[in-house]
Short mmCIF file of C-alpha atoms in Angstrom, two decimals:
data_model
loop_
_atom_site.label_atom_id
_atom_site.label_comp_id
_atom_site.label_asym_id
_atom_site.label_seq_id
_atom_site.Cartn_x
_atom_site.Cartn_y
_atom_site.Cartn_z
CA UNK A 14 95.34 107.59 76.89
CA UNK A 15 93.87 109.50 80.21
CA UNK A 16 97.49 111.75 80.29
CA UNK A 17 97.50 113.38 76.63
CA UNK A 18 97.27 116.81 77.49
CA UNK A 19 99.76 116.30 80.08
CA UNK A 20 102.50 114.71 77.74
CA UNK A 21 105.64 116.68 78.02
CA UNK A 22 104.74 117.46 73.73
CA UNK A 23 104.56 121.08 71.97
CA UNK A 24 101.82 123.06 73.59
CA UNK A 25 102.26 121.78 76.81
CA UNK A 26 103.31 125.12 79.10
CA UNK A 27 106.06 123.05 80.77
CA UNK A 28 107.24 122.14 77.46
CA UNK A 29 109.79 125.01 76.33
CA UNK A 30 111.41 124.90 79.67
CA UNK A 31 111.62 120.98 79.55
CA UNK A 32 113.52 121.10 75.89
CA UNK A 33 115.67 124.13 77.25
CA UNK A 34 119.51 123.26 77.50
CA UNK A 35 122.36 125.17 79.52
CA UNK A 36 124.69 125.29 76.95
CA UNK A 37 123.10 125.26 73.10
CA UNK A 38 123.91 122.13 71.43
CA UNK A 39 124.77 122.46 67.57
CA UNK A 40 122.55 121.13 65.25
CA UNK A 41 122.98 119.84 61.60
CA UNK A 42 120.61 121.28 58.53
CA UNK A 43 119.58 117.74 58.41
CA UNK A 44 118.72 116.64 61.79
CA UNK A 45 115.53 114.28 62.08
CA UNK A 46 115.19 113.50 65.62
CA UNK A 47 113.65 115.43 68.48
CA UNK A 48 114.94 117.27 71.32
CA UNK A 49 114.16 114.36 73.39
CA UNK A 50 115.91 111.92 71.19
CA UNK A 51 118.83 113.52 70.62
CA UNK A 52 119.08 113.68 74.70
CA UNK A 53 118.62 109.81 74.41
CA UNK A 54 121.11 109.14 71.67
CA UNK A 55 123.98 110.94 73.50
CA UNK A 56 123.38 108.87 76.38
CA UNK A 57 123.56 106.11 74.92
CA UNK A 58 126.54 106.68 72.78
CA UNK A 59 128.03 108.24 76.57
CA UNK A 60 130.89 106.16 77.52
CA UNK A 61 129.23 106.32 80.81
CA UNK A 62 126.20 104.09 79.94
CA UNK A 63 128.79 101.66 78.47
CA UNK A 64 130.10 100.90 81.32
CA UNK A 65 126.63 100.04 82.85
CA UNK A 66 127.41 96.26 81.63
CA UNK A 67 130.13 95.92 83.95
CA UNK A 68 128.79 97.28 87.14
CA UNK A 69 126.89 95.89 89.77
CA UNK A 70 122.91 95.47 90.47
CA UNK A 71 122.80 93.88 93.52
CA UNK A 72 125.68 90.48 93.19
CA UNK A 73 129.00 92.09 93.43
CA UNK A 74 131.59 91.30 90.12
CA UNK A 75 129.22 88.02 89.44
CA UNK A 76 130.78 86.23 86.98
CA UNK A 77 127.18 84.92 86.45
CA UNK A 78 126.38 85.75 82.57
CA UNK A 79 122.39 85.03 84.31
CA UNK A 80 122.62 87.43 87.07
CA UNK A 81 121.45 91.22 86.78
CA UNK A 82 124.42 93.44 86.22
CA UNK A 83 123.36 97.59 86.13
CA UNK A 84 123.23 97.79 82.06
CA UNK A 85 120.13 95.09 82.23
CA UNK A 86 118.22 96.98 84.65
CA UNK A 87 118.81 100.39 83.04
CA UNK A 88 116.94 98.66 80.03
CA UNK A 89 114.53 96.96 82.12
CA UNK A 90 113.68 100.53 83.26
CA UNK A 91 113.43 101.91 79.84
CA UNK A 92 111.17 99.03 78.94
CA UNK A 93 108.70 99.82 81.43
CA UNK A 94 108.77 103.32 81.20
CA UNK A 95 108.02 102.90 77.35
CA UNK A 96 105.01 100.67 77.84
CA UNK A 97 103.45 102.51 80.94
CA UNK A 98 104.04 106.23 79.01
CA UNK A 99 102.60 104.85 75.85
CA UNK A 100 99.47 103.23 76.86
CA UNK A 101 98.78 106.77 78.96
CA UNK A 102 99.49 108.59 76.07
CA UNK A 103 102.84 110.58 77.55
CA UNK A 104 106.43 111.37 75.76
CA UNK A 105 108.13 107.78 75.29
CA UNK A 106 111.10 109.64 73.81
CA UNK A 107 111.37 111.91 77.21
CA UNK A 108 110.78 108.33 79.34
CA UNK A 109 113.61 106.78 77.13
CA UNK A 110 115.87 109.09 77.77
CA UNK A 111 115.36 109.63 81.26
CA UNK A 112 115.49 105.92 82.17
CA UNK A 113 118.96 104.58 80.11
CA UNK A 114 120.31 107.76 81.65
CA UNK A 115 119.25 107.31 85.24
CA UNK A 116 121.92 105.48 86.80
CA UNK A 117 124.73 106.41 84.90
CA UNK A 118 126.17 107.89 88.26
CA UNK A 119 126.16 104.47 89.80
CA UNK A 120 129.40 103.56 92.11
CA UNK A 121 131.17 100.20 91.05
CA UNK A 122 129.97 97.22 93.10
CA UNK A 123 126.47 99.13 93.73
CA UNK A 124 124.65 100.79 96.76
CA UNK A 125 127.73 98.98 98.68
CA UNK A 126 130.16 101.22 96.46
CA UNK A 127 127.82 104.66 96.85
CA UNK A 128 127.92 103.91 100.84
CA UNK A 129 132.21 103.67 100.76
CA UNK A 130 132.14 106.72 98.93
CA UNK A 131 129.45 108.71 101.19
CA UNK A 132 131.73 107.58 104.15
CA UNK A 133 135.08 109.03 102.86
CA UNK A 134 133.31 112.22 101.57
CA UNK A 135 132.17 112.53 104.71
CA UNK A 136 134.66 111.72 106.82
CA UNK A 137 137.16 114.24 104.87
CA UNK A 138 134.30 116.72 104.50
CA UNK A 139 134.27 117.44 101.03
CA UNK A 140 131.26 116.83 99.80
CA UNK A 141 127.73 114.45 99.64
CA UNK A 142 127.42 111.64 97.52
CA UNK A 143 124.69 110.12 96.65
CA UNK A 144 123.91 107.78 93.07
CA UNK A 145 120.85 109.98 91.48
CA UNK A 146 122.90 113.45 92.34
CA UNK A 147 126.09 111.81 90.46
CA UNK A 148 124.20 110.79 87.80
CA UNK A 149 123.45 115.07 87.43
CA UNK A 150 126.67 115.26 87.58
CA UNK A 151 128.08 112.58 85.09
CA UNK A 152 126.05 113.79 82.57
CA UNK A 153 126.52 117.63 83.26
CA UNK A 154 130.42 117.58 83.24
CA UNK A 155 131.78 114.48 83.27
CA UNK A 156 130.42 112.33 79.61
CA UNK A 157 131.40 114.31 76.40
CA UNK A 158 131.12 113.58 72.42
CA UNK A 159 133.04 114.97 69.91
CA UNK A 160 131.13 117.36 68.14
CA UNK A 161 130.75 118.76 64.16
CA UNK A 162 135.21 119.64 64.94
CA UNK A 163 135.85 116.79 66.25
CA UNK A 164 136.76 118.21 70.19
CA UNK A 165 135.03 116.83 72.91
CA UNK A 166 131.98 118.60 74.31
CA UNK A 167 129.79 118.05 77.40
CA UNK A 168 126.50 116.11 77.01
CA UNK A 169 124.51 119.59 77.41
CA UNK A 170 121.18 118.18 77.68
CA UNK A 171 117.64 118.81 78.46
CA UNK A 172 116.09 120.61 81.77
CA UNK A 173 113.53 117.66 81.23
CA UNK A 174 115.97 114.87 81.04
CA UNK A 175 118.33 116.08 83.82
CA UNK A 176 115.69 116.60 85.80
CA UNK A 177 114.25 113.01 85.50
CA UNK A 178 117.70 111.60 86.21
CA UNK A 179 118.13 113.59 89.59
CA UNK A 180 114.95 113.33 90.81
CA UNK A 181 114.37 109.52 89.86
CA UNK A 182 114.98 108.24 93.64
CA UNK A 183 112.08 105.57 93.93
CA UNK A 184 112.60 103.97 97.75
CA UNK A 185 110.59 106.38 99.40
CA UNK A 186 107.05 104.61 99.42
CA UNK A 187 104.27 106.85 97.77
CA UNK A 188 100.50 106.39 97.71
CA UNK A 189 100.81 107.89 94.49
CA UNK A 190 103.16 110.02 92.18
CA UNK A 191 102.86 113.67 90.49
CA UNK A 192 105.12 115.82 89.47
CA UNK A 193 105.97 119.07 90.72
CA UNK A 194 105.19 122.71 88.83
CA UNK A 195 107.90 124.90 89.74
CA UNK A 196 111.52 125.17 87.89
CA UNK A 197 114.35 124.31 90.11
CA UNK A 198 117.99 124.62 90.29
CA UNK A 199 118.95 121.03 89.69
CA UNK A 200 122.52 121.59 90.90
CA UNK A 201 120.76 122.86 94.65
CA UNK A 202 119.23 119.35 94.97
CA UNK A 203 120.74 118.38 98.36
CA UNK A 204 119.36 114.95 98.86
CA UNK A 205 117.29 111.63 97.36
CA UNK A 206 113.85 112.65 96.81
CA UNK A 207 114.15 116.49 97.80
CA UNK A 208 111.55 117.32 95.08
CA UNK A 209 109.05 115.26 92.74
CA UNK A 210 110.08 115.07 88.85
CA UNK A 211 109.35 117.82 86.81
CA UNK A 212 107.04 115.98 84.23
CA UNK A 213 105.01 113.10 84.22
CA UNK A 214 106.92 111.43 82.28
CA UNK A 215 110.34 111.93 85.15
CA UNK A 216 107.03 110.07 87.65
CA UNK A 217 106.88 107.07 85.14
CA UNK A 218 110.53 106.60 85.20
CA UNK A 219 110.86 107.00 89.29
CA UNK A 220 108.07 104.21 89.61
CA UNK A 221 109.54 102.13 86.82
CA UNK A 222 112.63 101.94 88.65
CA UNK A 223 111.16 100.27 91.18
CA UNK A 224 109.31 98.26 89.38
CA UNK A 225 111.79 96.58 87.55
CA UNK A 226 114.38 95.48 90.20
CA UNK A 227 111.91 94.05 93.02
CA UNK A 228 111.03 90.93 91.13
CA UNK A 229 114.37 90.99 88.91
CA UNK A 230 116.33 90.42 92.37
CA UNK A 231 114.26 87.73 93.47
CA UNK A 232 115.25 85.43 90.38
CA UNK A 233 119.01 86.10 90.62
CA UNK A 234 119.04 85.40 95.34
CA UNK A 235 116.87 82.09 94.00
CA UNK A 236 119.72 81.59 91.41
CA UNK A 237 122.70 82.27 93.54
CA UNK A 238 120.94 80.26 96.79
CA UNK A 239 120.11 83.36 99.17
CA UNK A 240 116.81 82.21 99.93
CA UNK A 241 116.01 78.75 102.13
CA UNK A 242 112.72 77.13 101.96
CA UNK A 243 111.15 79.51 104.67
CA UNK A 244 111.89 82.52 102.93
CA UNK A 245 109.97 80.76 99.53
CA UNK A 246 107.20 80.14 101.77
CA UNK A 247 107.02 83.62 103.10
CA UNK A 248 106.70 84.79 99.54
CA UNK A 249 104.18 82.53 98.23
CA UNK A 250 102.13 83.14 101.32
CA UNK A 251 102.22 87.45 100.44
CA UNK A 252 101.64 87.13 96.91
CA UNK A 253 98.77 84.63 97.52
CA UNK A 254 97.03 86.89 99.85
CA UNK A 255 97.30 89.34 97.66
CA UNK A 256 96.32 87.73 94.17
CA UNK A 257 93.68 85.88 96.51
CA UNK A 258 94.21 82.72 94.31
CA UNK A 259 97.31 79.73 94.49
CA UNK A 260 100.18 80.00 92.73
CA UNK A 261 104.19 78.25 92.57
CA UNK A 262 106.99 79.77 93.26
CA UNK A 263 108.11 79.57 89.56
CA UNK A 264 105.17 82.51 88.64
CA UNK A 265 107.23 84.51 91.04
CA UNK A 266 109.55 86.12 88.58
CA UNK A 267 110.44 89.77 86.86
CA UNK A 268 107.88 88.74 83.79
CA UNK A 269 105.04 87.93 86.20
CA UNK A 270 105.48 91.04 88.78
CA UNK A 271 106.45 93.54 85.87
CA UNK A 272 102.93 92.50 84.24
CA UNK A 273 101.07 92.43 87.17
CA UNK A 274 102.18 96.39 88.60
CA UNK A 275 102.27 97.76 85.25
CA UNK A 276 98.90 96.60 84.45
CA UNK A 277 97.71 97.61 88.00
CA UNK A 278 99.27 101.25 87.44
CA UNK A 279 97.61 101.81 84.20
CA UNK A 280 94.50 101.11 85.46
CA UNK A 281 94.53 103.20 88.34
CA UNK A 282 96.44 105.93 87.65
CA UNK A 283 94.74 109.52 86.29
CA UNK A 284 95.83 113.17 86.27
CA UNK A 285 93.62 113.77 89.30
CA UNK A 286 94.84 111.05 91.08
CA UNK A 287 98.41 110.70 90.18
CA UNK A 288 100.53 107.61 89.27
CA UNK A 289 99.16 104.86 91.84
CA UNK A 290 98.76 101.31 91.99
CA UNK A 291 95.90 99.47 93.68
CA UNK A 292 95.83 99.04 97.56
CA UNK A 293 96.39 95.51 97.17
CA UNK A 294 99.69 95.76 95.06
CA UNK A 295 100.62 98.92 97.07
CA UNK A 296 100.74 96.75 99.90
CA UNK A 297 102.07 93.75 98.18
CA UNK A 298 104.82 96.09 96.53
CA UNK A 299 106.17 97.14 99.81
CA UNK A 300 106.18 93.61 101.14
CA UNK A 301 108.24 92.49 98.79
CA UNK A 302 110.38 95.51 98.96
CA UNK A 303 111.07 94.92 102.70
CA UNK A 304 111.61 91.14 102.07
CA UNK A 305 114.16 92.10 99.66
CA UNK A 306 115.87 94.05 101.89
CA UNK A 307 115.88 91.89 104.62
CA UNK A 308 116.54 88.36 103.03
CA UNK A 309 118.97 89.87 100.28
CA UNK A 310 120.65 93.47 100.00
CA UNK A 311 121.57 92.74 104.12
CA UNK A 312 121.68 89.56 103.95
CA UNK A 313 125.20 88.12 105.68
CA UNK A 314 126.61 86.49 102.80
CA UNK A 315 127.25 89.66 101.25
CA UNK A 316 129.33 90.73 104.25
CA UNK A 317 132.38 89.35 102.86
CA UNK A 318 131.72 91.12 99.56
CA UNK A 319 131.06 94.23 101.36
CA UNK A 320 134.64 94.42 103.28
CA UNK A 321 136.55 93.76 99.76
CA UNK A 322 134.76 96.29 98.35
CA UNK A 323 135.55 98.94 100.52
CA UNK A 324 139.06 97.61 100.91
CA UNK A 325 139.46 97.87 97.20
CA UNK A 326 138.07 101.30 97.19
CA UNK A 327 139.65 102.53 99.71
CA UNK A 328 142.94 101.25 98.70
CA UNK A 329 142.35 103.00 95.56
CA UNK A 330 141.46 106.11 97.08
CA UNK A 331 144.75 106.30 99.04
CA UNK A 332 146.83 105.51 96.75
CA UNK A 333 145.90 108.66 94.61
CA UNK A 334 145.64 110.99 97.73
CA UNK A 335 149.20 110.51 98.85
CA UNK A 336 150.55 111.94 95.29
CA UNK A 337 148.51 115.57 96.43
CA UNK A 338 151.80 116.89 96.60
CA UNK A 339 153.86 116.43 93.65
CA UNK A 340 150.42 116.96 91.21
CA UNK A 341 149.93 120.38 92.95
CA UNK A 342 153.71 121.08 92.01
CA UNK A 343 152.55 120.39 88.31
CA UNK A 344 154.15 116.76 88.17
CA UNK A 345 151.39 114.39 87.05
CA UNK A 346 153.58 111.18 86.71
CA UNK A 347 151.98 109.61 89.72
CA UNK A 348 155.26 108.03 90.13
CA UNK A 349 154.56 106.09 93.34
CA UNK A 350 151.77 104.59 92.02
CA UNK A 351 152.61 100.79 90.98
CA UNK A 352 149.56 100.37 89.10
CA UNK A 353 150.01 100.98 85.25
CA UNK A 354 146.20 100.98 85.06
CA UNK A 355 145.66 103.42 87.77
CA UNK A 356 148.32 105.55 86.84
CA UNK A 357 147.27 105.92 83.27
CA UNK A 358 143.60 106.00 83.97
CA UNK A 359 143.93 108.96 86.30
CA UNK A 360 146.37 110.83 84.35
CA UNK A 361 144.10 110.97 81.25
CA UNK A 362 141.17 111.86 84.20
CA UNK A 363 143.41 114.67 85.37
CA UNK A 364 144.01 116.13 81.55
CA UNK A 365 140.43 115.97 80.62
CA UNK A 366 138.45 117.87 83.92
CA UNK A 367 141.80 119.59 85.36
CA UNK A 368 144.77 120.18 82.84
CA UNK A 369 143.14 120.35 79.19
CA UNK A 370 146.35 119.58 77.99
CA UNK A 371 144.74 117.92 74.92
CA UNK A 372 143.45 120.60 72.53
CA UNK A 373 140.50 118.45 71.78
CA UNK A 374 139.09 118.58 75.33
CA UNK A 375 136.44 121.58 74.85
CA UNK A 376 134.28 120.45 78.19
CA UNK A 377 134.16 122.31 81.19
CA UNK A 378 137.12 122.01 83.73
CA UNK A 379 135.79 120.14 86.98
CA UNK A 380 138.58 120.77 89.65
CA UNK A 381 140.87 122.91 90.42
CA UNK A 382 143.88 121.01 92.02
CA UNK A 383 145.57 124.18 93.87
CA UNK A 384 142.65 123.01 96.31
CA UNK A 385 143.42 119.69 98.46
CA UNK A 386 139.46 119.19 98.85
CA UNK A 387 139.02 120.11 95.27
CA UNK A 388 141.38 117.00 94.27
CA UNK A 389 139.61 114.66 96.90
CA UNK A 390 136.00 115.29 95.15
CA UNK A 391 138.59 114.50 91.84
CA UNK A 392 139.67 111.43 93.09
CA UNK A 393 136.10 110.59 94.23
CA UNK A 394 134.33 110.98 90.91
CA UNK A 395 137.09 109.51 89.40
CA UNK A 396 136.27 106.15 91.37
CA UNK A 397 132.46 106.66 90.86
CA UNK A 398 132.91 106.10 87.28
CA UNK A 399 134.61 102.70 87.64
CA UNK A 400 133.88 99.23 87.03
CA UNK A 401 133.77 96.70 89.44
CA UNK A 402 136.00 94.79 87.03
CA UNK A 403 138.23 98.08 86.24
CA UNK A 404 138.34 98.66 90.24
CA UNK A 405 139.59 94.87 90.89
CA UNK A 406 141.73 94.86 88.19
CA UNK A 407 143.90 98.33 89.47
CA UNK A 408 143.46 96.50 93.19
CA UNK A 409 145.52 93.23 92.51
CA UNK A 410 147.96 95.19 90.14
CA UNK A 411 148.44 97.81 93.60
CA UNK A 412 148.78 94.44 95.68
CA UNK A 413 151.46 92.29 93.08
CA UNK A 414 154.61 91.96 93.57
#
């Protein structure tokens, strides 16, 4: 266990500001768990990470009960980071929490969703968008639980755990990984891998990420018929250069590539050094990162997913901007819209962050919809949030007649 002393545990001198919390969160005479697993626990009971199950990886609205959807990789994450943080001897609690929390900002119908809303926030100018900085803000303002009373109260969690969920961008490619020493503003975090996590434990999590969906996405393009016989030879050749012995294309799966960098990490990686894998699986983890890309995630059968995605969510996004009017004249009947769903939805939305008409809603108010741009980032996070089923579901309701 080479990273003891380094565990984010009592006596470590980044540990009081890694347990510290915004807002103090009650606590019950009889509470058992730690800081760190109370952090993990309201995530998980977050209606946020529920909605994981229903939003895509990488194959948009599969209807596929085989294929990856964003709940299965947020545990495949979680079970990496546990195994990785335990054999070198860091928080697992801290890495749990982190990892089933990481992606809870995720757009509906994935990266492809995060780019549609990047392009209207830019193109209207109110704001960036990007998945990890949503995530921040998802479980900062947006996710509450009822608390001891009964009203609904923000998440309010650790520096340590927000932190980790911010700064978890993995696709830059790093010889190795350490984390940074100085206390930052989390909310001043401007872009995808401004800063290195604050604890080791944020590292394990940012390469576990990584780890988890390179081999994961193979399996499900194989499934679905993205890749042709050239592309299977392409991969066979790189990972039998690399393991320098012959192998089928049936040992190239999540099982065998999860094994085979986690094993490689552990080995290598040391306080001095930082997280790192060998040279060989360095190299062979950035092949196969680059094949991905290029075989799959631009590959041109997703093209036609692509343009009904950002039909449906810009559809969506219209619809709601065109009642700007009558809501900042304090009618919130949304009476144009024809979508029950919609309508409903972003009435209850516009209570719980805007209004607090409900005397339960105790969170912090979001928006403030005497400002046009104000409602626009509204309407933005509001989308963010969705499912890809939710999303199609309000679509053919707006296009029925």
């Amino acid at each position: 266990m080479k990273f003891t002393k380094e565990a984010a545990i009592e006596g470590n001198e980044k540990y009081i500001e890694s347990i510290s919390r915004e807002q103090n969160l009650y606590k019950r005479s009889d509470e058992i768990r730690s800081e760190f697993y109370r952090d993990y626990t309201r995530i998980l009971h977050s209606t946020a990470y529920r909605r994981l199950k229903h939003k895509t990886q990488v194959f948009f609205a599969t209807h596929n009960d085989h294929v990856c959807t964003r709940i299965e990789h947020v545990n495949h994450v979680a079970s990496i980071s546990y195994t990785i943080s335990k054999d070198l001897g860091l928080n697992t609690e801290l890495t749990s929490a982190i990892a089933i929390g990481h992606d809870v900002g995720h757009a509906p119908f994935g990266h492809q969703g995060e780019t549609i809303l990047k392009e209207i926030v830019c193109k209207d100018n109110i704001d960036t968008f990007w998945h990890e900085r949503n995530s921040l803000f998802f479980i900062d303002n947006i996710e509450t639980l009822p608390d001891v009373n009964g009203d609904e109260q923000n998440l309010s969690l650790t520096y340590a755990v927000r932190d980790g969920i911010v700064c978890h961008c993995g696709e830059v490619d790093e010889t190795s990984i350490r984390p940074r020493n100085d206390v930052v503003d989390l909310k001043m975090i401007f872009m995808p891998n401004q800063y290195s996590p604050f604890t080791w434990e944020g590292c394990v999590v940012k390469i576990s990420d990584k780890i988890a969906y390179l081999g994961r996405d193979i399996e499900d393009a194989r499934l679905l018929n993205f890749l042709d016989d050239a592309d299977t030879f392409e991969l066979l050749q790189a990972f039998q250069d690399s393991l320098k012995r012959k192998i089928e294309i049936k040992d190239i799966n999540n099982t065998t590539l999860i094994h085979l960098f986690v094993i490689d990490l552990c080995k290598n990686s040391s306080p001095e050094e930082g997280l790192k894998l060998s040279i060989d699986n360095l190299k062979l983890m950035k092949f196969i990162k680059d094949f991905n890309y290029k075989k799959i995630y631009n590959n041109d059968k997703l093209n036609s997913f692509k343009n009904y995605t950002k039909l449906i969510i810009n559809l969506i996004y219209n619809n709601l901007l065109v009642e700007y009017d009558s809501i900042k004249k304090g009618n919130y009947e949304l009476k144009s819209i024809r979508s029950s769903l919609l309508k409903n939805s972003f009435k209850e939305w516009l209570d719980k962050y805007s209004i607090h008409m409900n005397p339960k809603y105790k969170n912090k108010i979001q928006f403030n919809l005497d400002n046009e741009k104000d409602y626009k980032r509204c309407i933005v996070y509001y989308i963010s949030g969705m499912t890809d089923s939710f999303a199609i579901s309000i679509f053919n309701e707006l296009n029925s007649f």
